[in-house]
Amino acid sequence: MFLTCEGTFGIVPATMDYNGEARPGDFHAGYQEIEGINLGYLQINGTQMFALAQVLSDLFKDIPRTTISKKMEPLKIKTRRCDLKELRTLKAINSVPTRAVKCSLISKADLEALCTSCKSLSPRR
């Protein structure tokens, strides 16, 4: 069950070109409650992306990471490595530890598919 209790944390200032339009790659950060857990996200090019580390530690804390990885393969879930600017923003909203040097992102659509697939694995909240 996905709740749409969404709030924007802050907007990362857009880099403007000479025409006054935001360039691709700009994003903003916020929080969304999923399965009763408040997760930070980055809105990148119109897609909500969540830090995989936070998803694994907060949302799937009772399920071994290897089990989650095995579930991701048949679902064809791909992750994307975030860049330095995105990593710093995720640290600022406490979605990844401040000591993190890299982070993978998962889209909201893929996260929904993974949650549905893992329903039978975790105890009911």
mmCIF file of N, CA and C in Angstrom:
data_model
loop_
_atom_site.group_PDB
_atom_site.id
_atom_site.type_symbol
_atom_site.label_atom_id
_atom_site.label_comp_id
_atom_site.label_asym_id
_atom_site.label_seq_id
_atom_site.Cartn_x
_atom_site.Cartn_y
_atom_site.Cartn_z
ATOM 1 N N MET A 1 0.841 -1.175 0.000
ATOM 2 C CA MET A 1 0.000 0.000 0.000
ATOM 3 C C MET A 1 0.882 1.231 0.000
ATOM 4 N N PHE A 2 0.693 2.088 -0.945
ATOM 5 C CA PHE A 2 1.462 3.314 -1.047
ATOM 6 C C PHE A 2 0.582 4.482 -0.655
ATOM 7 N N LEU A 3 1.063 5.272 0.269
ATOM 8 C CA LEU A 3 0.353 6.463 0.680
ATOM 9 C C LEU A 3 0.920 7.652 -0.076
ATOM 10 N N THR A 4 0.077 8.563 -0.434
ATOM 11 C CA THR A 4 0.564 9.749 -1.116
ATOM 12 C C THR A 4 0.624 10.904 -0.139
ATOM 13 N N CYS A 5 1.429 10.716 0.861
ATOM 14 C CA CYS A 5 1.671 11.739 1.868
ATOM 15 C C CYS A 5 3.007 12.368 1.507
ATOM 16 N N GLU A 6 2.991 13.218 0.524
ATOM 17 C CA GLU A 6 4.225 13.715 -0.068
ATOM 18 C C GLU A 6 4.498 15.135 0.381
ATOM 19 N N GLY A 7 5.743 15.423 0.666
ATOM 20 C CA GLY A 7 6.127 16.770 1.023
ATOM 21 C C GLY A 7 7.471 17.093 0.422
ATOM 22 N N THR A 8 7.627 18.279 -0.060
ATOM 23 C CA THR A 8 8.892 18.674 -0.658
ATOM 24 C C THR A 8 9.779 19.257 0.417
ATOM 25 N N PHE A 9 10.983 18.737 0.503
ATOM 26 C CA PHE A 9 11.953 19.206 1.487
ATOM 27 C C PHE A 9 12.575 20.515 1.029
ATOM 28 N N GLY A 10 13.005 20.534 -0.191
ATOM 29 C CA GLY A 10 13.652 21.732 -0.697
ATOM 30 C C GLY A 10 13.906 21.586 -2.174
ATOM 31 N N ILE A 11 14.135 22.684 -2.794
ATOM 32 C CA ILE A 11 14.399 22.654 -4.227
ATOM 33 C C ILE A 11 15.861 22.971 -4.432
ATOM 34 N N VAL A 12 16.520 22.094 -5.157
ATOM 35 C CA VAL A 12 17.898 22.357 -5.534
ATOM 36 C C VAL A 12 17.843 23.374 -6.662
ATOM 37 N N PRO A 13 18.546 24.484 -6.493
ATOM 38 C CA PRO A 13 18.441 25.532 -7.514
ATOM 39 C C PRO A 13 18.759 25.007 -8.904
ATOM 40 N N ALA A 14 17.900 25.305 -9.821
ATOM 41 C CA ALA A 14 18.081 24.845 -11.198
ATOM 42 C C ALA A 14 19.185 25.657 -11.867
ATOM 43 N N THR A 15 19.939 24.980 -12.694
ATOM 44 C CA THR A 15 20.927 25.662 -13.502
ATOM 45 C C THR A 15 20.202 26.127 -14.761
ATOM 46 N N MET A 16 20.209 27.405 -14.984
ATOM 47 C CA MET A 16 19.461 27.954 -16.107
ATOM 48 C C MET A 16 20.400 28.180 -17.291
ATOM 49 N N ASP A 17 19.858 27.936 -18.475
ATOM 50 C CA ASP A 17 20.635 28.265 -19.655
ATOM 51 C C ASP A 17 20.271 29.696 -20.075
ATOM 52 N N TYR A 18 20.796 30.151 -21.176
ATOM 53 C CA TYR A 18 20.562 31.528 -21.591
ATOM 54 C C TYR A 18 19.125 31.797 -22.019
ATOM 55 N N ASN A 19 18.360 30.758 -22.290
ATOM 56 C CA ASN A 19 16.957 30.936 -22.667
ATOM 57 C C ASN A 19 16.045 30.998 -21.448
ATOM 58 N N GLY A 20 16.628 30.821 -20.240
ATOM 59 C CA GLY A 20 15.826 30.854 -19.030
ATOM 60 C C GLY A 20 15.171 29.526 -18.707
ATOM 61 N N GLU A 21 15.566 28.454 -19.400
ATOM 62 C CA GLU A 21 14.985 27.139 -19.145
ATOM 63 C C GLU A 21 15.949 26.302 -18.319
ATOM 64 N N ALA A 22 15.375 25.458 -17.445
ATOM 65 C CA ALA A 22 16.215 24.582 -16.627
ATOM 66 C C ALA A 22 16.834 23.513 -17.513
ATOM 67 N N ARG A 23 18.090 23.223 -17.258
ATOM 68 C CA ARG A 23 18.787 22.194 -18.033
ATOM 69 C C ARG A 23 18.457 20.808 -17.501
ATOM 70 N N PRO A 24 18.539 19.782 -18.345
ATOM 71 C CA PRO A 24 18.314 18.417 -17.885
ATOM 72 C C PRO A 24 19.299 18.073 -16.780
ATOM 73 N N GLY A 25 18.851 17.201 -15.867
ATOM 74 C CA GLY A 25 19.710 16.806 -14.768
ATOM 75 C C GLY A 25 19.413 17.558 -13.485
ATOM 76 N N ASP A 26 18.545 18.574 -13.559
ATOM 77 C CA ASP A 26 18.161 19.295 -12.356
ATOM 78 C C ASP A 26 17.144 18.463 -11.588
ATOM 79 N N PHE A 27 17.111 18.653 -10.280
ATOM 80 C CA PHE A 27 16.233 17.827 -9.459
ATOM 81 C C PHE A 27 15.829 18.577 -8.203
ATOM 82 N N HIS A 28 14.839 18.041 -7.506
ATOM 83 C CA HIS A 28 14.523 18.529 -6.172
ATOM 84 C C HIS A 28 14.312 17.342 -5.250
ATOM 85 N N ALA A 29 14.352 17.608 -3.962
ATOM 86 C CA ALA A 29 14.275 16.548 -2.953
ATOM 87 C C ALA A 29 13.002 16.682 -2.142
ATOM 88 N N GLY A 30 12.554 15.571 -1.585
ATOM 89 C CA GLY A 30 11.377 15.574 -0.734
ATOM 90 C C GLY A 30 11.268 14.273 0.029
ATOM 91 N N TYR A 31 10.162 14.107 0.706
ATOM 92 C CA TYR A 31 9.883 12.890 1.467
ATOM 93 C C TYR A 31 8.551 12.311 1.020
ATOM 94 N N GLN A 32 8.454 11.007 1.041
ATOM 95 C CA GLN A 32 7.191 10.342 0.761
ATOM 96 C C GLN A 32 7.054 9.156 1.707
ATOM 97 N N GLU A 33 5.850 8.989 2.247
ATOM 98 C CA GLU A 33 5.583 7.871 3.144
ATOM 99 C C GLU A 33 5.187 6.660 2.302
ATOM 100 N N ILE A 34 5.956 5.588 2.448
ATOM 101 C CA ILE A 34 5.695 4.344 1.734
ATOM 102 C C ILE A 34 5.676 3.217 2.749
ATOM 103 N N GLU A 35 4.575 2.476 2.771
ATOM 104 C CA GLU A 35 4.416 1.363 3.715
ATOM 105 C C GLU A 35 4.627 1.839 5.157
ATOM 106 N N GLY A 36 4.228 3.067 5.445
ATOM 107 C CA GLY A 36 4.358 3.597 6.802
ATOM 108 C C GLY A 36 5.745 4.123 7.142
ATOM 109 N N ILE A 37 6.662 4.105 6.185
ATOM 110 C CA ILE A 37 8.036 4.577 6.396
ATOM 111 C C ILE A 37 8.245 5.849 5.581
ATOM 112 N N ASN A 38 8.805 6.873 6.206
ATOM 113 C CA ASN A 38 9.075 8.131 5.521
ATOM 114 C C ASN A 38 10.425 8.033 4.816
ATOM 115 N N LEU A 39 10.404 7.993 3.495
ATOM 116 C CA LEU A 39 11.625 7.866 2.697
ATOM 117 C C LEU A 39 11.911 9.165 1.958
ATOM 118 N N GLY A 40 13.175 9.534 1.914
ATOM 119 C CA GLY A 40 13.587 10.693 1.134
ATOM 120 C C GLY A 40 13.706 10.308 -0.333
ATOM 121 N N TYR A 41 13.435 11.251 -1.210
ATOM 122 C CA TYR A 41 13.559 10.974 -2.639
ATOM 123 C C TYR A 41 14.130 12.186 -3.360
ATOM 124 N N LEU A 42 14.615 11.926 -4.549
ATOM 125 C CA LEU A 42 15.008 12.980 -5.476
ATOM 126 C C LEU A 42 14.083 12.882 -6.675
ATOM 127 N N GLN A 43 13.553 13.986 -7.106
ATOM 128 C CA GLN A 43 12.741 14.037 -8.326
ATOM 129 C C GLN A 43 13.699 14.422 -9.442
ATOM 130 N N ILE A 44 14.064 13.434 -10.279
ATOM 131 C CA ILE A 44 15.052 13.652 -11.332
ATOM 132 C C ILE A 44 14.382 13.449 -12.689
ATOM 133 N N ASN A 45 14.383 14.484 -13.487
ATOM 134 C CA ASN A 45 13.757 14.422 -14.822
ATOM 135 C C ASN A 45 12.350 13.837 -14.770
ATOM 136 N N GLY A 46 11.569 14.234 -13.779
ATOM 137 C CA GLY A 46 10.183 13.801 -13.671
ATOM 138 C C GLY A 46 9.976 12.446 -13.006
ATOM 139 N N THR A 47 11.042 11.797 -12.539
ATOM 140 C CA THR A 47 10.930 10.479 -11.914
ATOM 141 C C THR A 47 11.382 10.549 -10.466
ATOM 142 N N GLN A 48 10.554 10.021 -9.573
ATOM 143 C CA GLN A 48 10.964 9.935 -8.174
ATOM 144 C C GLN A 48 11.965 8.799 -8.025
ATOM 145 N N MET A 49 13.116 9.113 -7.439
ATOM 146 C CA MET A 49 14.179 8.137 -7.237
ATOM 147 C C MET A 49 14.502 8.081 -5.743
ATOM 148 N N PHE A 50 14.549 6.869 -5.201
ATOM 149 C CA PHE A 50 14.815 6.659 -3.781
ATOM 150 C C PHE A 50 16.190 6.046 -3.592
ATOM 151 N N ALA A 51 16.854 6.386 -2.486
ATOM 152 C CA ALA A 51 18.162 5.817 -2.172
ATOM 153 C C ALA A 51 17.971 4.348 -1.802
ATOM 154 N N LEU A 52 18.627 3.468 -2.527
ATOM 155 C CA LEU A 52 18.490 2.041 -2.284
ATOM 156 C C LEU A 52 18.951 1.676 -0.871
ATOM 157 N N ALA A 53 19.978 2.341 -0.373
ATOM 158 C CA ALA A 53 20.472 2.064 0.979
ATOM 159 C C ALA A 53 19.375 2.309 2.021
ATOM 160 N N GLN A 54 18.642 3.404 1.882
ATOM 161 C CA GLN A 54 17.564 3.703 2.826
ATOM 162 C C GLN A 54 16.399 2.730 2.660
ATOM 163 N N VAL A 55 16.102 2.360 1.432
ATOM 164 C CA VAL A 55 15.033 1.394 1.167
ATOM 165 C C VAL A 55 15.354 0.066 1.861
ATOM 166 N N LEU A 56 16.603 -0.383 1.714
ATOM 167 C CA LEU A 56 16.994 -1.656 2.316
ATOM 168 C C LEU A 56 17.037 -1.581 3.835
ATOM 169 N N SER A 57 17.552 -0.484 4.376
ATOM 170 C CA SER A 57 17.698 -0.395 5.831
ATOM 171 C C SER A 57 16.402 -0.055 6.559
ATOM 172 N N ASP A 58 15.519 0.706 5.940
ATOM 173 C CA ASP A 58 14.290 1.134 6.623
ATOM 174 C C ASP A 58 13.055 0.343 6.202
ATOM 175 N N LEU A 59 12.876 0.157 4.914
ATOM 176 C CA LEU A 59 11.666 -0.487 4.402
ATOM 177 C C LEU A 59 11.756 -2.011 4.461
ATOM 178 N N PHE A 60 12.921 -2.550 4.116
ATOM 179 C CA PHE A 60 13.106 -4.008 4.077
ATOM 180 C C PHE A 60 14.093 -4.468 5.141
ATOM 181 N N LYS A 61 14.050 -3.859 6.328
ATOM 182 C CA LYS A 61 15.043 -4.158 7.363
ATOM 183 C C LYS A 61 14.976 -5.597 7.874
ATOM 184 N N ASP A 62 13.821 -6.257 7.744
ATOM 185 C CA ASP A 62 13.673 -7.629 8.237
ATOM 186 C C ASP A 62 13.957 -8.678 7.168
ATOM 187 N N ILE A 63 14.346 -8.250 5.982
ATOM 188 C CA ILE A 63 14.589 -9.176 4.874
ATOM 189 C C ILE A 63 16.070 -9.094 4.490
ATOM 190 N N PRO A 64 16.752 -10.222 4.389
ATOM 191 C CA PRO A 64 18.176 -10.193 4.003
ATOM 192 C C PRO A 64 18.385 -9.517 2.649
ATOM 193 N N ARG A 65 19.465 -8.791 2.530
ATOM 194 C CA ARG A 65 19.767 -8.059 1.290
ATOM 195 C C ARG A 65 19.928 -8.992 0.097
ATOM 196 N N THR A 66 20.464 -10.175 0.332
ATOM 197 C CA THR A 66 20.618 -11.122 -0.778
ATOM 198 C C THR A 66 19.254 -11.545 -1.315
ATOM 199 N N THR A 67 18.276 -11.689 -0.425
ATOM 200 C CA THR A 67 16.917 -12.043 -0.846
ATOM 201 C C THR A 67 16.330 -10.928 -1.710
ATOM 202 N N ILE A 68 16.548 -9.681 -1.296
ATOM 203 C CA ILE A 68 16.050 -8.531 -2.069
ATOM 204 C C ILE A 68 16.726 -8.505 -3.438
ATOM 205 N N SER A 69 18.034 -8.737 -3.471
ATOM 206 C CA SER A 69 18.760 -8.748 -4.746
ATOM 207 C C SER A 69 18.216 -9.821 -5.679
ATOM 208 N N LYS A 70 17.913 -10.990 -5.122
ATOM 209 C CA LYS A 70 17.364 -12.081 -5.937
ATOM 210 C C LYS A 70 15.968 -11.740 -6.452
ATOM 211 N N LYS A 71 15.207 -10.972 -5.687
ATOM 212 C CA LYS A 71 13.871 -10.545 -6.125
ATOM 213 C C LYS A 71 13.970 -9.509 -7.246
ATOM 214 N N MET A 72 15.031 -8.699 -7.216
ATOM 215 C CA MET A 72 15.182 -7.633 -8.202
ATOM 216 C C MET A 72 15.508 -8.173 -9.596
ATOM 217 N N GLU A 73 16.218 -9.289 -9.669
ATOM 218 C CA GLU A 73 16.639 -9.845 -10.961
ATOM 219 C C GLU A 73 15.465 -10.203 -11.879
ATOM 220 N N PRO A 74 14.514 -11.059 -11.435
ATOM 221 C CA PRO A 74 13.415 -11.402 -12.349
ATOM 222 C C PRO A 74 12.488 -10.223 -12.655
ATOM 223 N N LEU A 75 12.453 -9.232 -11.750
ATOM 224 C CA LEU A 75 11.632 -8.042 -11.990
ATOM 225 C C LEU A 75 12.331 -7.065 -12.938
ATOM 226 N N LYS A 76 13.592 -7.368 -13.272
ATOM 227 C CA LYS A 76 14.402 -6.520 -14.158
ATOM 228 C C LYS A 76 14.524 -5.092 -13.614
ATOM 229 N N ILE A 77 14.716 -5.006 -12.308
ATOM 230 C CA ILE A 77 14.870 -3.711 -11.656
ATOM 231 C C ILE A 77 16.316 -3.266 -11.796
ATOM 232 N N LYS A 78 16.480 -2.092 -12.338
ATOM 233 C CA LYS A 78 17.801 -1.511 -12.527
ATOM 234 C C LYS A 78 17.975 -0.359 -11.543
ATOM 235 N N THR A 79 19.180 -0.225 -11.038
ATOM 236 C CA THR A 79 19.492 0.915 -10.181
ATOM 237 C C THR A 79 20.399 1.849 -10.953
ATOM 238 N N ARG A 80 20.489 3.050 -10.484
ATOM 239 C CA ARG A 80 21.339 4.045 -11.117
ATOM 240 C C ARG A 80 22.205 4.689 -10.052
ATOM 241 N N ARG A 81 23.481 4.860 -10.344
ATOM 242 C CA ARG A 81 24.406 5.496 -9.409
ATOM 243 C C ARG A 81 24.151 6.990 -9.414
ATOM 244 N N CYS A 82 24.079 7.585 -8.230
ATOM 245 C CA CYS A 82 23.844 9.027 -8.188
ATOM 246 C C CYS A 82 25.170 9.777 -8.316
ATOM 247 N N ASP A 83 25.076 11.002 -8.778
ATOM 248 C CA ASP A 83 26.279 11.821 -8.902
ATOM 249 C C ASP A 83 26.549 12.539 -7.577
ATOM 250 N N LEU A 84 27.632 13.273 -7.516
ATOM 251 C CA LEU A 84 28.063 13.911 -6.278
ATOM 252 C C LEU A 84 27.030 14.898 -5.745
ATOM 253 N N LYS A 85 26.438 15.690 -6.633
ATOM 254 C CA LYS A 85 25.423 16.682 -6.228
ATOM 255 C C LYS A 85 24.201 15.980 -5.625
ATOM 256 N N GLU A 86 23.780 14.883 -6.256
ATOM 257 C CA GLU A 86 22.634 14.119 -5.750
ATOM 258 C C GLU A 86 22.974 13.457 -4.421
ATOM 259 N N LEU A 87 24.197 12.924 -4.295
ATOM 260 C CA LEU A 87 24.631 12.288 -3.051
ATOM 261 C C LEU A 87 24.627 13.290 -1.903
ATOM 262 N N ARG A 88 25.118 14.474 -2.164
ATOM 263 C CA ARG A 88 25.132 15.514 -1.121
ATOM 264 C C ARG A 88 23.717 15.887 -0.687
ATOM 265 N N THR A 89 22.800 15.936 -1.633
ATOM 266 C CA THR A 89 21.409 16.253 -1.303
ATOM 267 C C THR A 89 20.788 15.138 -0.470
ATOM 268 N N LEU A 90 21.057 13.878 -0.830
ATOM 269 C CA LEU A 90 20.535 12.742 -0.060
ATOM 270 C C LEU A 90 21.097 12.747 1.363
ATOM 271 N N LYS A 91 22.347 13.146 1.518
ATOM 272 C CA LYS A 91 22.936 13.261 2.856
ATOM 273 C C LYS A 91 22.236 14.364 3.645
ATOM 274 N N ALA A 92 21.943 15.478 2.979
ATOM 275 C CA ALA A 92 21.298 16.613 3.644
ATOM 276 C C ALA A 92 19.908 16.273 4.158
ATOM 277 N N ILE A 93 19.199 15.368 3.477
ATOM 278 C CA ILE A 93 17.852 14.997 3.927
ATOM 279 C C ILE A 93 17.872 13.690 4.721
ATOM 280 N N ASN A 94 19.078 13.266 5.106
ATOM 281 C CA ASN A 94 19.266 12.077 5.958
ATOM 282 C C ASN A 94 18.761 10.784 5.336
ATOM 283 N N SER A 95 18.875 10.660 4.023
ATOM 284 C CA SER A 95 18.485 9.422 3.348
ATOM 285 C C SER A 95 19.654 8.456 3.238
ATOM 286 N N VAL A 96 20.861 8.981 3.299
ATOM 287 C CA VAL A 96 22.065 8.147 3.315
ATOM 288 C C VAL A 96 22.979 8.679 4.414
ATOM 289 N N PRO A 97 23.825 7.830 4.967
ATOM 290 C CA PRO A 97 24.750 8.290 6.016
ATOM 291 C C PRO A 97 25.717 9.355 5.485
ATOM 292 N N THR A 98 26.137 10.256 6.351
ATOM 293 C CA THR A 98 27.050 11.314 5.933
ATOM 294 C C THR A 98 28.400 10.761 5.494
ATOM 295 N N ARG A 99 28.746 9.558 5.926
ATOM 296 C CA ARG A 99 30.029 8.954 5.544
ATOM 297 C C ARG A 99 29.978 8.249 4.181
ATOM 298 N N ALA A 100 28.789 8.158 3.582
ATOM 299 C CA ALA A 100 28.636 7.451 2.305
ATOM 300 C C ALA A 100 29.437 8.145 1.204
ATOM 301 N N VAL A 101 30.077 7.332 0.353
ATOM 302 C CA VAL A 101 30.838 7.882 -0.772
ATOM 303 C C VAL A 101 30.168 7.585 -2.108
ATOM 304 N N LYS A 102 29.150 6.724 -2.089
ATOM 305 C CA LYS A 102 28.386 6.431 -3.298
ATOM 306 C C LYS A 102 26.991 5.988 -2.882
ATOM 307 N N CYS A 103 26.088 6.015 -3.847
ATOM 308 C CA CYS A 103 24.706 5.651 -3.560
ATOM 309 C C CYS A 103 24.025 5.219 -4.853
ATOM 310 N N SER A 104 23.185 4.202 -4.738
ATOM 311 C CA SER A 104 22.373 3.763 -5.868
ATOM 312 C C SER A 104 20.955 4.242 -5.665
ATOM 313 N N LEU A 105 20.289 4.535 -6.764
ATOM 314 C CA LEU A 105 18.909 5.014 -6.727
ATOM 315 C C LEU A 105 17.997 4.010 -7.410
ATOM 316 N N ILE A 106 16.771 3.913 -6.909
ATOM 317 C CA ILE A 106 15.753 3.044 -7.496
ATOM 318 C C ILE A 106 14.515 3.897 -7.746
ATOM 319 N N SER A 107 13.876 3.703 -8.886
ATOM 320 C CA SER A 107 12.699 4.510 -9.229
ATOM 321 C C SER A 107 11.497 4.089 -8.392
ATOM 322 N N LYS A 108 10.525 4.979 -8.304
ATOM 323 C CA LYS A 108 9.322 4.678 -7.533
ATOM 324 C C LYS A 108 8.568 3.498 -8.134
ATOM 325 N N ALA A 109 8.491 3.432 -9.452
ATOM 326 C CA ALA A 109 7.792 2.317 -10.107
ATOM 327 C C ALA A 109 8.466 0.986 -9.770
ATOM 328 N N ASP A 110 9.795 0.967 -9.806
ATOM 329 C CA ASP A 110 10.519 -0.260 -9.456
ATOM 330 C C ASP A 110 10.361 -0.585 -7.981
ATOM 331 N N LEU A 111 10.346 0.437 -7.137
ATOM 332 C CA LEU A 111 10.153 0.226 -5.704
ATOM 333 C C LEU A 111 8.773 -0.371 -5.424
ATOM 334 N N GLU A 112 7.752 0.117 -6.120
ATOM 335 C CA GLU A 112 6.402 -0.432 -5.953
ATOM 336 C C GLU A 112 6.370 -1.907 -6.343
ATOM 337 N N ALA A 113 7.012 -2.251 -7.462
ATOM 338 C CA ALA A 113 7.066 -3.650 -7.907
ATOM 339 C C ALA A 113 7.798 -4.515 -6.889
ATOM 340 N N LEU A 114 8.888 -3.986 -6.340
ATOM 341 C CA LEU A 114 9.664 -4.730 -5.343
ATOM 342 C C LEU A 114 8.862 -4.924 -4.056
ATOM 343 N N CYS A 115 8.145 -3.906 -3.628
ATOM 344 C CA CYS A 115 7.300 -4.022 -2.426
ATOM 345 C C CYS A 115 6.225 -5.081 -2.615
ATOM 346 N N THR A 116 5.600 -5.086 -3.779
ATOM 347 C CA THR A 116 4.564 -6.072 -4.076
ATOM 348 C C THR A 116 5.161 -7.477 -4.067
ATOM 349 N N SER A 117 6.337 -7.643 -4.636
ATOM 350 C CA SER A 117 6.999 -8.938 -4.710
ATOM 351 C C SER A 117 7.442 -9.432 -3.326
ATOM 352 N N CYS A 118 7.778 -8.499 -2.439
ATOM 353 C CA CYS A 118 8.293 -8.880 -1.128
ATOM 354 C C CYS A 118 7.240 -8.921 -0.029
ATOM 355 N N LYS A 119 5.990 -8.676 -0.372
ATOM 356 C CA LYS A 119 4.908 -8.669 0.629
ATOM 357 C C LYS A 119 4.885 -9.940 1.471
ATOM 358 N N SER A 120 5.046 -11.085 0.836
ATOM 359 C CA SER A 120 4.947 -12.360 1.553
ATOM 360 C C SER A 120 6.179 -12.640 2.428
ATOM 361 N N LEU A 121 7.258 -11.876 2.227
ATOM 362 C CA LEU A 121 8.495 -12.133 2.962
ATOM 363 C C LEU A 121 8.583 -11.438 4.297
ATOM 364 N N SER A 122 7.943 -10.284 4.424
ATOM 365 C CA SER A 122 8.094 -9.534 5.666
ATOM 366 C C SER A 122 6.840 -9.628 6.513
ATOM 367 N N PRO A 123 7.021 -9.580 7.846
ATOM 368 C CA PRO A 123 5.851 -9.631 8.729
ATOM 369 C C PRO A 123 5.001 -8.384 8.560
ATOM 370 N N ARG A 124 3.702 -8.522 8.762
ATOM 371 C CA ARG A 124 2.782 -7.392 8.635
ATOM 372 C C ARG A 124 3.090 -6.337 9.665
ATOM 373 N N ARG A 125 2.992 -5.089 9.275
ATOM 374 C CA ARG A 125 3.239 -3.978 10.196
ATOM 375 C C ARG A 125 1.947 -3.572 10.849
#
